[in-house]
PDB file of C-alpha atoms in Angstrom:
ATOM      1  CA  UNK A1404       0.109  -0.158   0.183  1.00  0.00           C
ATOM      2  CA  UNK A1405       1.222   3.335  -0.701  1.00  0.00           C
ATOM      3  CA  UNK A1406       2.792   5.469   1.914  1.00  0.00           C
ATOM      4  CA  UNK A1407       2.821   2.623   4.348  1.00  0.00           C
ATOM      5  CA  UNK A1408       5.238  -0.070   5.035  1.00  0.00           C
ATOM      6  CA  UNK A1409       3.695  -3.578   4.043  1.00  0.00           C
ATOM      7  CA  UNK A1410       3.750  -6.315   6.661  1.00  0.00           C
ATOM      8  CA  UNK A1411       4.832  -9.514   5.029  1.00  0.00           C
ATOM      9  CA  UNK A1412       4.981 -13.047   6.662  1.00  0.00           C
ATOM     10  CA  UNK A1413       8.292 -12.273   8.383  1.00  0.00           C
ATOM     11  CA  UNK A1414       7.364  -8.813   9.433  1.00  0.00           C
ATOM     12  CA  UNK A1415       7.379  -5.117   8.312  1.00  0.00           C
ATOM     13  CA  UNK A1416       8.489  -4.639   4.993  1.00  0.00           C
ATOM     14  CA  UNK A1417      11.230  -2.081   5.514  1.00  0.00           C
ATOM     15  CA  UNK A1418      12.013  -1.357   1.524  1.00  0.00           C
ATOM     16  CA  UNK A1419      12.190   2.440   0.695  1.00  0.00           C
ATOM     17  CA  UNK A1420       9.098   3.994  -0.357  1.00  0.00           C
ATOM     18  CA  UNK A1421       8.470   4.005  -4.524  1.00  0.00           C
ATOM     19  CA  UNK A1422       8.724   7.211  -6.110  1.00  0.00           C
ATOM     20  CA  UNK A1423       5.226   9.610  -5.794  1.00  0.00           C
ATOM     21  CA  UNK A1424       4.710   7.865  -2.474  1.00  0.00           C
ATOM     22  CA  UNK A1425       4.215  10.105   0.515  1.00  0.00           C
ATOM     23  CA  UNK A1426       6.102   8.947   3.592  1.00  0.00           C
ATOM     24  CA  UNK A1427       3.444   9.224   6.619  1.00  0.00           C
ATOM     25  CA  UNK A1428       6.220   7.922   8.870  1.00  0.00           C
ATOM     26  CA  UNK A1429       8.369  11.517   8.612  1.00  0.00           C
ATOM     27  CA  UNK A1430       7.442  14.078  10.848  1.00  0.00           C
ATOM     28  CA  UNK A1431       4.488  16.261  10.000  1.00  0.00           C
ATOM     29  CA  UNK A1432       3.668  19.839  11.014  1.00  0.00           C
ATOM     30  CA  UNK A1433       1.266  20.090  13.922  1.00  0.00           C
ATOM     31  CA  UNK A1434      -1.976  21.414  12.890  1.00  0.00           C
ATOM     32  CA  UNK A1435      -3.548  24.459  14.881  1.00  0.00           C
ATOM     33  CA  UNK A1436      -0.297  25.422  16.633  1.00  0.00           C
ATOM     34  CA  UNK A1437       0.205  28.732  17.556  1.00  0.00           C
ATOM     35  CA  UNK A1438       2.480  31.153  16.018  1.00  0.00           C
ATOM     36  CA  UNK A1439       5.204  32.102  18.345  1.00  0.00           C
ATOM     37  CA  UNK A1440       4.886  35.426  20.147  1.00  0.00           C
ATOM     38  CA  UNK A1441       6.697  38.332  18.308  1.00  0.00           C
ATOM     39  CA  UNK A1442      10.327  38.790  19.867  1.00  0.00           C
ATOM     40  CA  UNK A1443       9.621  42.478  19.678  1.00  0.00           C
ATOM     41  CA  UNK A1444       7.023  42.571  22.288  1.00  0.00           C
ATOM     42  CA  UNK A1445       7.690  39.288  24.136  1.00  0.00           C
ATOM     43  CA  UNK A1446       9.518  40.234  27.199  1.00  0.00           C
ATOM     44  CA  UNK A1447      11.049  36.600  27.768  1.00  0.00           C
ATOM     45  CA  UNK A1448      12.235  37.004  23.988  1.00  0.00           C
ATOM     46  CA  UNK A1449      14.145  40.366  25.284  1.00  0.00           C
ATOM     47  CA  UNK A1450      11.475  42.612  23.720  1.00  0.00           C
ATOM     48  CA  UNK A1451       9.289  45.444  25.410  1.00  0.00           C
ATOM     49  CA  UNK A1452       5.687  44.831  26.681  1.00  0.00           C
ATOM     50  CA  UNK A1453       3.066  47.068  25.238  1.00  0.00           C
ATOM     51  CA  UNK A1454       2.723  50.157  27.309  1.00  0.00           C
ATOM     52  CA  UNK A1455       0.215  49.917  30.346  1.00  0.00           C
ATOM     53  CA  UNK A1456      -2.889  52.029  30.813  1.00  0.00           C
ATOM     54  CA  UNK A1457      -1.666  55.033  33.091  1.00  0.00           C
ATOM     55  CA  UNK A1458      -4.900  54.951  34.969  1.00  0.00           C
ATOM     56  CA  UNK A1459      -4.529  51.292  35.572  1.00  0.00           C
ATOM     57  CA  UNK A1460      -1.010  51.795  36.946  1.00  0.00           C
ATOM     58  CA  UNK A1461      -2.069  54.723  39.076  1.00  0.00           C
ATOM     59  CA  UNK A1462      -4.974  52.613  40.670  1.00  0.00           C
ATOM     60  CA  UNK A1463      -2.440  49.982  41.535  1.00  0.00           C
ATOM     61  CA  UNK A1464      -0.114  52.474  43.377  1.00  0.00           C
ATOM     62  CA  UNK A1465      -3.067  53.721  45.394  1.00  0.00           C
ATOM     63  CA  UNK A1466      -4.084  50.458  46.277  1.00  0.00           C
ATOM     64  CA  UNK A1467      -0.416  49.379  47.228  1.00  0.00           C
ATOM     65  CA  UNK A1468      -0.533  52.208  49.580  1.00  0.00           C
ATOM     66  CA  UNK A1469      -3.812  51.911  51.001  1.00  0.00           C
ATOM     67  CA  UNK A1470      -2.951  48.281  51.887  1.00  0.00           C
ATOM     68  CA  UNK A1471      -0.748  49.454  54.319  1.00  0.00           C
ATOM     69  CA  UNK A1472      -2.538  51.889  56.348  1.00  0.00           C
ATOM     70  CA  UNK A1473      -5.484  54.759  55.489  1.00  0.00           C
ATOM     71  CA  UNK A1474      -3.967  57.466  53.377  1.00  0.00           C
ATOM     72  CA  UNK A1475      -5.079  61.195  52.802  1.00  0.00           C
ATOM     73  CA  UNK A1476      -5.753  62.186  49.189  1.00  0.00           C
ATOM     74  CA  UNK A1477      -2.628  64.395  49.421  1.00  0.00           C
ATOM     75  CA  UNK A1478      -0.666  61.348  50.681  1.00  0.00           C
ATOM     76  CA  UNK A1479      -1.675  59.265  47.511  1.00  0.00           C
ATOM     77  CA  UNK A1480      -1.435  62.197  45.139  1.00  0.00           C
ATOM     78  CA  UNK A1481       2.244  62.615  46.246  1.00  0.00           C
ATOM     79  CA  UNK A1482       2.708  58.680  45.546  1.00  0.00           C
ATOM     80  CA  UNK A1483       1.477  59.028  42.171  1.00  0.00           C
ATOM     81  CA  UNK A1484       3.613  62.124  41.404  1.00  0.00           C
ATOM     82  CA  UNK A1485       6.915  59.986  42.426  1.00  0.00           C
ATOM     83  CA  UNK A1486       5.855  57.702  39.987  1.00  0.00           C
ATOM     84  CA  UNK A1487       5.285  60.384  37.544  1.00  0.00           C
ATOM     85  CA  UNK A1488       1.626  59.987  37.034  1.00  0.00           C
ATOM     86  CA  UNK A1489       0.280  62.808  34.965  1.00  0.00           C
ATOM     87  CA  UNK A1490      -1.707  65.351  37.089  1.00  0.00           C
ATOM     88  CA  UNK A1491      -5.022  64.785  35.198  1.00  0.00           C
ATOM     89  CA  UNK A1492      -4.554  61.008  35.368  1.00  0.00           C
ATOM     90  CA  UNK A1493      -4.000  61.532  39.003  1.00  0.00           C
ATOM     91  CA  UNK A1494      -6.852  63.736  39.497  1.00  0.00           C
ATOM     92  CA  UNK A1495      -9.200  61.459  37.754  1.00  0.00           C
ATOM     93  CA  UNK A1496      -8.451  58.246  39.808  1.00  0.00           C
ATOM     94  CA  UNK A1497      -8.542  60.215  43.075  1.00  0.00           C
ATOM     95  CA  UNK A1498     -11.682  61.871  42.122  1.00  0.00           C
ATOM     96  CA  UNK A1499     -13.142  58.358  41.519  1.00  0.00           C
ATOM     97  CA  UNK A1500     -12.026  57.180  45.001  1.00  0.00           C
ATOM     98  CA  UNK A1501     -13.544  60.160  46.580  1.00  0.00           C
ATOM     99  CA  UNK A1502     -16.794  59.298  45.028  1.00  0.00           C
ATOM    100  CA  UNK A1503     -16.949  55.889  46.226  1.00  0.00           C
ATOM    101  CA  UNK A1504     -15.431  56.713  49.637  1.00  0.00           C
ATOM    102  CA  UNK A1505     -12.165  54.621  49.520  1.00  0.00           C
ATOM    103  CA  UNK A1506     -10.488  57.921  50.353  1.00  0.00           C
ATOM    104  CA  UNK A1507     -12.237  60.226  52.991  1.00  0.00           C
ATOM    105  CA  UNK A1508     -10.017  62.785  54.761  1.00  0.00           C
ATOM    106  CA  UNK A1509     -12.498  63.734  57.088  1.00  0.00           C
ATOM    107  CA  UNK A1510     -13.117  60.109  58.476  1.00  0.00           C
ATOM    108  CA  UNK A1511      -9.068  59.775  58.283  1.00  0.00           C
ATOM    109  CA  UNK A1512      -8.777  62.837  60.349  1.00  0.00           C
ATOM    110  CA  UNK A1513     -11.178  61.574  63.148  1.00  0.00           C
ATOM    111  CA  UNK A1514      -9.740  58.220  63.286  1.00  0.00           C
ATOM    112  CA  UNK A1515      -6.167  59.557  63.253  1.00  0.00           C
ATOM    113  CA  UNK A1516      -7.011  61.603  66.274  1.00  0.00           C
ATOM    114  CA  UNK A1517      -8.639  59.241  68.288  1.00  0.00           C
ATOM    115  CA  UNK A1518      -6.099  56.683  67.748  1.00  0.00           C
ATOM    116  CA  UNK A1519      -3.123  58.930  68.604  1.00  0.00           C
ATOM    117  CA  UNK A1520      -4.613  60.458  71.548  1.00  0.00           C
ATOM    118  CA  UNK A1521      -5.788  57.315  73.369  1.00  0.00           C
ATOM    119  CA  UNK A1522      -2.878  55.468  72.052  1.00  0.00           C
ATOM    120  CA  UNK A1523       0.221  57.952  72.560  1.00  0.00           C
ATOM    121  CA  UNK A1524      -1.302  60.577  74.597  1.00  0.00           C
ATOM    122  CA  UNK A1525      -0.599  63.414  72.026  1.00  0.00           C
ATOM    123  CA  UNK A1526      -2.647  66.615  72.576  1.00  0.00           C
ATOM    124  CA  UNK A1527      -4.488  68.677  70.134  1.00  0.00           C
ATOM    125  CA  UNK A1528      -1.481  70.480  69.108  1.00  0.00           C
ATOM    126  CA  UNK A1529       0.696  67.718  68.321  1.00  0.00           C
ATOM    127  CA  UNK A1530      -2.070  65.975  66.296  1.00  0.00           C
ATOM    128  CA  UNK A1531      -2.739  69.126  64.540  1.00  0.00           C
ATOM    129  CA  UNK A1532       0.713  69.404  63.388  1.00  0.00           C
ATOM    130  CA  UNK A1533       0.780  65.678  62.325  1.00  0.00           C
ATOM    131  CA  UNK A1534      -2.441  66.070  60.248  1.00  0.00           C
ATOM    132  CA  UNK A1535      -0.993  69.250  58.608  1.00  0.00           C
ATOM    133  CA  UNK A1536       1.848  67.127  57.692  1.00  0.00           C
ATOM    134  CA  UNK A1537      -0.503  64.680  56.032  1.00  0.00           C
ATOM    135  CA  UNK A1538      -2.128  67.419  53.850  1.00  0.00           C
ATOM    136  CA  UNK A1539      -5.514  67.484  55.672  1.00  0.00           C
ATOM    137  CA  UNK A1540      -7.246  70.538  55.050  1.00  0.00           C
ATOM    138  CA  UNK A1541      -7.091  72.999  58.344  1.00  0.00           C
ATOM    139  CA  UNK A1542     -11.023  73.003  58.790  1.00  0.00           C
ATOM    140  CA  UNK A1543     -11.431  69.194  58.487  1.00  0.00           C
ATOM    141  CA  UNK A1544      -8.530  68.923  61.021  1.00  0.00           C
ATOM    142  CA  UNK A1545     -10.008  71.303  63.398  1.00  0.00           C
ATOM    143  CA  UNK A1546     -13.620  69.426  63.242  1.00  0.00           C
ATOM    144  CA  UNK A1547     -11.772  66.234  64.115  1.00  0.00           C
ATOM    145  CA  UNK A1548      -9.538  67.831  66.818  1.00  0.00           C
ATOM    146  CA  UNK A1549     -13.101  69.327  68.748  1.00  0.00           C
ATOM    147  CA  UNK A1550     -13.687  65.893  69.432  1.00  0.00           C
ATOM    148  CA  UNK A1551     -11.044  66.397  72.251  1.00  0.00           C
ATOM    149  CA  UNK A1552     -12.037  68.998  74.785  1.00  0.00           C
ATOM    150  CA  UNK A1553      -9.948  70.857  77.473  1.00  0.00           C
ATOM    151  CA  UNK A1554     -11.048  68.596  80.081  1.00  0.00           C
ATOM    152  CA  UNK A1555     -10.233  65.182  78.190  1.00  0.00           C
ATOM    153  CA  UNK A1556      -6.738  66.683  77.416  1.00  0.00           C
ATOM    154  CA  UNK A1557      -6.201  67.398  80.974  1.00  0.00           C
ATOM    155  CA  UNK A1558      -7.281  64.114  81.915  1.00  0.00           C
ATOM    156  CA  UNK A1559      -5.021  62.348  79.461  1.00  0.00           C
ATOM    157  CA  UNK A1560      -1.966  64.641  80.870  1.00  0.00           C
ATOM    158  CA  UNK A1561      -2.446  63.730  84.389  1.00  0.00           C
ATOM    159  CA  UNK A1562      -2.941  59.948  83.415  1.00  0.00           C
ATOM    160  CA  UNK A1563       0.309  60.256  81.481  1.00  0.00           C
ATOM    161  CA  UNK A1564       2.327  62.012  84.509  1.00  0.00           C
ATOM    162  CA  UNK A1565       0.857  59.180  87.189  1.00  0.00           C
ATOM    163  CA  UNK A1566       2.075  56.509  84.691  1.00  0.00           C
ATOM    164  CA  UNK A1567       5.673  58.059  84.467  1.00  0.00           C
ATOM    165  CA  UNK A1568       5.930  59.012  87.979  1.00  0.00           C
ATOM    166  CA  UNK A1569       5.720  55.216  89.110  1.00  0.00           C
ATOM    167  CA  UNK A1570       9.160  54.420  87.715  1.00  0.00           C
ATOM    168  CA  UNK A1571      10.515  58.012  88.136  1.00  0.00           C
ATOM    169  CA  UNK A1572      13.720  58.712  90.023  1.00  0.00           C
ATOM    170  CA  UNK A1573      15.485  61.753  91.568  1.00  0.00           C
ATOM    171  CA  UNK A1574      14.830  64.882  93.406  1.00  0.00           C
ATOM    172  CA  UNK A1575      11.529  66.433  92.835  1.00  0.00           C
ATOM    173  CA  UNK A1576      12.483  69.180  91.013  1.00  0.00           C
ATOM    174  CA  UNK A1577      14.481  66.843  88.611  1.00  0.00           C
ATOM    175  CA  UNK A1578      11.476  64.887  88.143  1.00  0.00           C
ATOM    176  CA  UNK A1579       9.263  67.730  87.645  1.00  0.00           C
ATOM    177  CA  UNK A1580      11.331  69.186  84.863  1.00  0.00           C
ATOM    178  CA  UNK A1581      11.655  65.728  83.076  1.00  0.00           C
ATOM    179  CA  UNK A1582       7.735  65.275  83.275  1.00  0.00           C
ATOM    180  CA  UNK A1583       6.818  68.788  82.131  1.00  0.00           C
ATOM    181  CA  UNK A1584       9.257  68.127  79.254  1.00  0.00           C
ATOM    182  CA  UNK A1585       7.453  64.893  78.462  1.00  0.00           C
ATOM    183  CA  UNK A1586       4.346  66.489  78.216  1.00  0.00           C
ATOM    184  CA  UNK A1587       5.508  69.539  75.917  1.00  0.00           C
ATOM    185  CA  UNK A1588       6.987  66.942  73.582  1.00  0.00           C
ATOM    186  CA  UNK A1589       3.354  65.782  73.205  1.00  0.00           C
ATOM    187  CA  UNK A1590       1.791  68.742  72.175  1.00  0.00           C
ATOM    188  CA  UNK A1591       0.580  69.812  75.928  1.00  0.00           C
ATOM    189  CA  UNK A1592       0.284  73.812  76.558  1.00  0.00           C
ATOM    190  CA  UNK A1593       2.703  74.824  79.626  1.00  0.00           C
ATOM    191  CA  UNK A1594      -0.369  75.440  82.077  1.00  0.00           C
ATOM    192  CA  UNK A1595      -1.644  71.939  81.171  1.00  0.00           C
ATOM    193  CA  UNK A1596       1.647  69.998  81.984  1.00  0.00           C
ATOM    194  CA  UNK A1597       2.598  72.360  84.804  1.00  0.00           C
ATOM    195  CA  UNK A1598      -0.443  71.849  86.431  1.00  0.00           C
ATOM    196  CA  UNK A1599      -0.789  67.876  85.783  1.00  0.00           C
ATOM    197  CA  UNK A1600       2.818  67.375  87.264  1.00  0.00           C
ATOM    198  CA  UNK A1601       1.978  69.413  90.324  1.00  0.00           C
ATOM    199  CA  UNK A1602      -1.181  67.775  90.929  1.00  0.00           C
ATOM    200  CA  UNK A1603       0.644  64.290  90.775  1.00  0.00           C
ATOM    201  CA  UNK A1604       3.840  65.088  92.956  1.00  0.00           C
ATOM    202  CA  UNK A1605       1.575  66.531  95.560  1.00  0.00           C
ATOM    203  CA  UNK A1606      -0.184  63.147  96.071  1.00  0.00           C
ATOM    204  CA  UNK A1607       2.995  61.000  95.639  1.00  0.00           C
ATOM    205  CA  UNK A1608       4.900  61.899  98.832  1.00  0.00           C
ATOM    206  CA  UNK A1609       5.611  64.333 101.659  1.00  0.00           C
ATOM    207  CA  UNK A1610       8.674  65.712  99.985  1.00  0.00           C
ATOM    208  CA  UNK A1611       7.184  65.926  96.784  1.00  0.00           C
ATOM    209  CA  UNK A1612       3.878  67.367  98.179  1.00  0.00           C
ATOM    210  CA  UNK A1613       6.088  69.996  99.965  1.00  0.00           C
ATOM    211  CA  UNK A1614       7.967  70.745  96.529  1.00  0.00           C
ATOM    212  CA  UNK A1615       4.781  70.897  94.551  1.00  0.00           C
ATOM    213  CA  UNK A1616       3.269  73.460  97.108  1.00  0.00           C
ATOM    214  CA  UNK A1617       6.223  75.808  96.396  1.00  0.00           C
ATOM    215  CA  UNK A1618       5.328  75.970  92.567  1.00  0.00           C
ATOM    216  CA  UNK A1619       3.487  78.789  91.343  1.00  0.00           C
ATOM    217  CA  UNK A1620       1.624  77.201  88.319  1.00  0.00           C
ATOM    218  CA  UNK A1621       0.353  80.166  86.979  1.00  0.00           C
ATOM    219  CA  UNK A1622       3.447  82.303  86.938  1.00  0.00           C
ATOM    220  CA  UNK A1623       5.400  79.450  85.654  1.00  0.00           C
ATOM    221  CA  UNK A1624       3.126  78.490  82.606  1.00  0.00           C
ATOM    222  CA  UNK A1625       3.191  82.118  81.743  1.00  0.00           C
ATOM    223  CA  UNK A1626       7.067  81.947  81.589  1.00  0.00           C
ATOM    224  CA  UNK A1627       6.981  78.743  79.736  1.00  0.00           C
ATOM    225  CA  UNK A1628       4.664  80.343  77.296  1.00  0.00           C
ATOM    226  CA  UNK A1629       6.812  83.299  76.721  1.00  0.00           C
ATOM    227  CA  UNK A1630       9.723  80.866  75.668  1.00  0.00           C
ATOM    228  CA  UNK A1631       7.717  78.636  73.894  1.00  0.00           C
ATOM    229  CA  UNK A1632       6.767  81.589  71.701  1.00  0.00           C
ATOM    230  CA  UNK A1633      10.482  82.639  71.338  1.00  0.00           C
ATOM    231  CA  UNK A1634      10.089  85.228  73.851  1.00  0.00           C
ATOM    232  CA  UNK A1635      12.380  86.023  76.713  1.00  0.00           C
ATOM    233  CA  UNK A1636      10.448  86.455  80.205  1.00  0.00           C
ATOM    234  CA  UNK A1637      11.421  89.625  81.920  1.00  0.00           C
ATOM    235  CA  UNK A1638      13.850  89.585  84.626  1.00  0.00           C
TER     236      UNK A1638
END
């Protein structure tokens, strides 16, 4: 039979095919095989991948940022600018995220104030500075900071001092300065800081109470306020 090896009584006929026969035993091209990718666009072949949509890249950047922690619009805009996303595309993506509530500066500010005040005991002044650094609008920040009133701030200051005072060592005047400095670094006004430390010392021991009695909290707060504003108190 043409194109096949005939079987004989001894086995297969291994004689070469006759002229005009087709050797079907030779490897044939596979039907339906995909063409290989163009080396010019195949990254595995050393080519360059087709350019991605800029808006898609911008969304991926934002989602990676938001996966770490909540972000303000200004923080996301800064991240997009660093990756050279155009202002037009950046605004489009961020506007859409605003619409669907993925970014919400007011909610961010409220959560930030609550967390940082209860967790680290930061006062309103320090919190306002942190919100400003993260690009939160002043009016939005003020509304969030309004949830911490003066009484709450004073109570938090006293709790911080009482906790630190348990392990404080040294003479009352040295302890006094360290604790006032600690509260100042957390953003507490001089008057609040000095009164919180004075009250805590008065309840600690007889020696500390005697020292606390000699402290004129109002006068000292005024002097500290002058220094804080860069003014030299009068002699």
